[in-house]
């Protein structure tokens, strides 16, 4: 009891002084840097790598090279916008994994060198935890979630349902057994000739489409796990078959195709979110990752809040896709708990919780 009281007093004392955290994100194809004062975002900068769109997906070697070119300018820009000098920083948090090895290595080496040069703590962050912790960014318009809650990560590389017990204790209770949801959006989009990443375009085009025009299979997978590869393959085969009959099939049906596949991809995860709430009796649901920007999944959650009394937490759009503010806020909570990384820590492409 006394120890808890002492910790709370220490944390509230620490909150009175500035605590500047530099967050760095380089797990895939976005080079991003942000500066936070405690959990308040002062700057959030990002350099997207346009080069991948011509290949229809991320090319790891090109991503790594682009990170090397972008990382110094983006960090400088984040510090400048925040009006914070390097020597005012309290710690450097960076994405240690999971992600592409070549991309992670750039953030890892840069963060280590900078932390060593400034003699401040280095904090390695799990990218998937950071997507959830984005909800702890100080935001006047949104309440902070309270523990425990159901965390749902829907991104280009992961689909996870978990019980979040505290900032760093997240237990995965459901995951994809094959492709991730964002990957399925992107591959279906590619088949329709849309640019990468296709998720936002499918979302946009769906608005003028009929979601019941075409039906695609929703796989039966055990417990809270999901599968995306069967539905994606069914979609690709269906397009091939229809194109053989009518070469203009995609152009003539683009909005309906987008709307129908979006409905199916979202249904696969939302039925498992519903099951997770029933099983755990926890009706507070926090969603993160690029696909949490999707209007269909947001509408599903809003309806659940209205009709079933769930408490739902939707991130601001700028914190849905990869960003460094989420890495900075995760770093801030680790900083408060003195969970620092060793300067010998390595990038971990398969990092788990
Ligand atoms: O979290 P994120 O930026 O990167 C990973 O950690 O993977 O997620 C990127 C994914 C891409 O697959 C992209 O197509 C998808 O998020 N995405 C969307 C939307 N916005 C981004 N998918 C569906 N609807 C959207 N509005
Ligand atoms: Zn991500």
XYZ file of C-alpha atoms in Angstrom, residues 63-349:
287
model
C 12.108 0.928 -47.761
C 15.342 0.527 -45.839
C 17.240 2.875 -48.175
C 14.487 5.480 -48.029
C 14.514 5.360 -44.193
C 18.248 6.113 -44.250
C 17.633 9.171 -46.404
C 14.614 10.373 -44.409
C 15.432 9.772 -40.768
C 17.670 12.768 -40.041
C 15.413 15.344 -41.779
C 12.262 13.977 -40.140
C 13.783 13.995 -36.624
C 15.108 17.537 -37.167
C 11.675 18.639 -38.339
C 9.950 17.073 -35.305
C 12.310 18.835 -32.875
C 11.957 22.145 -34.717
C 8.144 22.037 -34.809
C 8.046 21.117 -31.115
C 10.549 23.920 -30.329
C 12.565 21.452 -28.287
C 16.359 21.214 -28.389
C 18.166 17.871 -28.453
C 19.676 18.534 -25.033
C 16.197 19.003 -23.511
C 15.117 15.451 -24.402
C 14.506 13.076 -21.488
C 14.526 9.846 -23.522
C 14.336 8.366 -27.021
C 11.682 5.761 -27.805
C 11.860 3.838 -31.054
C 10.050 0.923 -32.708
C 12.110 -2.172 -31.958
C 9.705 -4.574 -33.724
C 7.780 -6.246 -35.242
C 8.352 -5.130 -38.831
C 10.783 -5.369 -41.738
C 14.320 -6.034 -40.509
C 16.033 -3.552 -42.863
C 13.565 -0.813 -41.899
C 13.753 -1.500 -38.162
C 17.562 -1.491 -38.248
C 17.607 2.133 -39.406
C 15.480 3.323 -36.470
C 17.358 1.063 -34.068
C 20.845 2.310 -35.041
C 19.756 5.939 -35.199
C 17.969 5.881 -31.816
C 20.857 4.066 -30.141
C 23.466 6.510 -31.440
C 21.403 9.543 -30.475
C 20.630 8.197 -26.977
C 24.299 7.362 -26.496
C 25.422 10.790 -27.737
C 22.980 12.631 -25.454
C 23.476 10.198 -22.573
C 19.738 9.682 -22.097
C 17.673 6.481 -21.809
C 16.820 4.425 -24.874
C 13.374 2.799 -24.903
C 12.478 -0.012 -27.332
C 8.781 -0.154 -28.214
C 6.578 -2.908 -29.603
C 4.817 -1.413 -32.640
C 1.546 -3.288 -32.031
C 1.380 -2.189 -28.393
C 2.011 1.362 -29.589
C -1.053 1.235 -31.895
C -3.197 0.536 -28.801
C -1.341 3.002 -26.564
C -2.064 5.788 -29.090
C -5.314 6.080 -27.120
C -3.332 7.397 -24.133
C -2.211 10.487 -26.017
C -3.506 13.528 -24.144
C -6.455 14.645 -26.263
C -8.980 17.117 -24.864
C -11.749 15.686 -27.072
C -11.369 12.090 -25.984
C -11.481 10.265 -22.670
C -8.689 7.821 -21.817
C -9.701 4.141 -21.700
C -9.609 2.400 -18.333
C -8.260 -1.120 -17.774
C -9.097 -3.844 -18.514
C -10.374 -3.442 -22.051
C -10.569 -5.407 -25.306
C -7.822 -4.169 -27.640
C -8.239 -4.758 -31.372
C -5.313 -4.241 -33.726
C -6.193 -4.166 -37.416
C -3.246 -3.263 -39.615
C -1.323 -4.196 -42.746
C 0.679 -6.877 -40.939
C -1.478 -7.927 -37.982
C -5.022 -8.738 -36.884
C -5.203 -9.208 -33.127
C -7.834 -9.275 -30.399
C -6.477 -8.980 -26.881
C -7.287 -8.334 -23.259
C -5.350 -5.243 -22.220
C -4.718 -5.376 -18.461
C -2.343 -2.427 -18.210
C -0.122 -0.357 -20.498
C 2.225 -3.256 -21.152
C 0.284 -6.348 -20.176
C -1.638 -7.346 -23.295
C -2.826 -10.930 -23.722
C -3.637 -11.976 -27.289
C -6.871 -14.004 -27.332
C -7.425 -14.070 -31.100
C -5.311 -13.514 -34.190
C -5.238 -14.179 -37.926
C -4.114 -17.675 -38.836
C -2.902 -16.414 -42.251
C -3.096 -12.950 -43.889
C -3.724 -9.720 -41.991
C -6.873 -7.709 -42.671
C -4.995 -4.734 -44.205
C -3.050 -7.093 -46.445
C -6.368 -8.541 -47.702
C -7.663 -5.015 -48.450
C -4.450 -4.219 -50.345
C -4.366 -7.480 -52.357
C -8.059 -7.213 -53.343
C -7.437 -3.577 -54.313
C -4.433 -4.572 -56.412
C -6.616 -7.092 -58.286
C -9.014 -4.235 -59.120
C -6.080 -2.114 -60.354
C -6.095 0.278 -57.389
C -2.919 1.902 -56.077
C -1.145 0.700 -52.921
C -2.261 0.990 -50.147
C -5.761 0.227 -51.382
C -7.592 0.148 -48.036
C -8.410 3.888 -47.980
C -9.438 3.824 -51.683
C -11.737 0.823 -51.201
C -13.274 2.631 -48.227
C -13.844 5.754 -50.354
C -15.258 3.943 -53.404
C -17.538 1.816 -51.195
C -19.521 4.887 -50.254
C -21.193 4.835 -53.695
C -21.530 1.063 -53.919
C -24.028 -1.643 -53.061
C -22.515 -3.953 -50.438
C -25.038 -6.708 -51.218
C -24.358 -6.899 -54.947
C -21.702 -9.630 -54.568
C -21.159 -12.100 -51.729
C -17.875 -13.593 -50.623
C -17.272 -16.358 -48.058
C -16.879 -15.622 -44.341
C -14.656 -18.495 -43.126
C -15.450 -20.523 -40.032
C -12.386 -20.371 -37.803
C -12.125 -21.687 -34.247
C -12.597 -19.483 -31.210
C -11.476 -15.861 -31.632
C -9.080 -16.455 -34.512
C -9.741 -15.138 -38.006
C -8.636 -16.030 -41.533
C -8.352 -13.718 -44.532
C -6.623 -15.766 -47.177
C -9.701 -17.783 -48.306
C -11.870 -14.711 -48.791
C -9.068 -12.890 -50.635
C -8.508 -15.868 -52.969
C -12.256 -16.216 -53.616
C -12.367 -12.522 -54.559
C -9.348 -12.802 -56.895
C -10.780 -15.929 -58.604
C -14.196 -14.301 -58.955
C -12.687 -11.237 -60.662
C -10.664 -13.456 -63.025
C -13.765 -15.437 -63.987
C -15.930 -12.355 -64.575
C -13.182 -10.578 -66.549
C -13.026 -13.549 -68.910
C -16.717 -13.049 -69.652
C -16.617 -9.232 -69.785
C -13.322 -7.327 -70.039
C -14.968 -4.193 -68.614
C -16.350 -5.999 -65.549
C -14.160 -4.162 -63.001
C -14.812 -0.691 -64.435
C -18.544 -1.305 -64.639
C -18.785 -2.635 -61.064
C -15.932 -0.966 -59.165
C -17.986 0.712 -56.424
C -20.116 -2.386 -55.807
C -17.061 -4.651 -55.761
C -15.359 -2.383 -53.204
C -18.440 -2.136 -51.049
C -19.088 -5.906 -51.125
C -15.522 -6.987 -50.333
C -15.194 -4.315 -47.625
C -18.364 -5.573 -45.923
C -17.008 -9.147 -45.916
C -13.506 -8.249 -44.680
C -14.938 -6.159 -41.855
C -17.582 -8.767 -40.946
C -14.840 -11.375 -40.414
C -13.287 -9.332 -37.600
C -16.406 -7.695 -36.148
C -18.125 -11.013 -35.468
C -15.038 -12.044 -33.473
C -14.980 -8.745 -31.578
C -18.591 -9.423 -30.580
C -17.627 -12.918 -29.469
C -14.681 -11.537 -27.448
C -16.964 -9.122 -25.593
C -19.397 -11.953 -24.801
C -16.672 -14.361 -23.659
C -14.760 -11.933 -21.458
C -17.672 -9.837 -20.247
C -15.534 -6.758 -21.022
C -17.484 -4.290 -23.135
C -14.891 -1.568 -23.392
C -13.333 -1.847 -26.881
C -10.256 0.052 -28.092
C -9.258 -0.228 -31.743
C -5.976 0.683 -33.424
C -3.917 0.215 -36.603
C -4.392 1.450 -40.173
C -7.702 -0.355 -40.773
C -9.227 1.365 -37.709
C -9.650 4.358 -40.072
C -12.200 2.299 -42.032
C -15.717 3.736 -41.968
C -17.470 0.336 -41.921
C -15.633 -0.854 -38.791
C -16.125 2.550 -37.115
C -19.868 2.423 -37.859
C -20.098 -1.091 -36.440
C -18.485 0.050 -33.183
C -20.593 3.228 -32.970
C -23.756 1.110 -33.337
C -22.545 -1.216 -30.588
C -22.033 1.765 -28.312
C -25.483 3.120 -29.073
C -27.458 -0.125 -29.026
C -25.519 -2.422 -26.709
C -23.905 -0.012 -24.254
C -20.294 -0.763 -25.226
C -17.669 1.895 -24.457
C -15.751 2.348 -27.681
C -12.514 4.172 -28.401
C -11.755 5.208 -31.993
C -8.380 6.853 -32.651
C -8.154 10.224 -34.422
C -7.431 9.476 -38.080
C -3.851 10.825 -37.822
C -3.080 8.142 -35.182
C -4.589 5.179 -37.082
C -1.856 4.478 -39.653
C 1.797 4.274 -38.628
C 3.033 7.357 -36.760
C 5.663 8.240 -34.199
C 3.348 9.898 -31.657
C 2.086 6.443 -30.656
C 5.701 5.304 -30.179
C 6.393 8.429 -28.104
C 3.413 7.876 -25.809
C 4.317 4.199 -25.323
C 7.837 5.438 -24.510
C 6.459 7.912 -21.987
C 4.707 5.159 -20.001
C 7.851 3.023 -20.093
C 9.879 6.069 -18.991
C 7.576 6.558 -15.973
C 8.150 2.926 -15.059
C 11.908 3.093 -15.817
C 11.601 0.300 -18.408
C 14.716 1.240 -20.370
C 16.506 -0.724 -23.091
C 20.111 -1.657 -23.192
C 22.315 0.007 -25.808
C 23.062 -3.513 -27.037
C 19.354 -4.170 -27.808
C 18.671 -5.280 -31.365
C 15.869 -4.769 -33.889
C 13.381 -7.623 -33.624
C 11.255 -8.284 -36.760
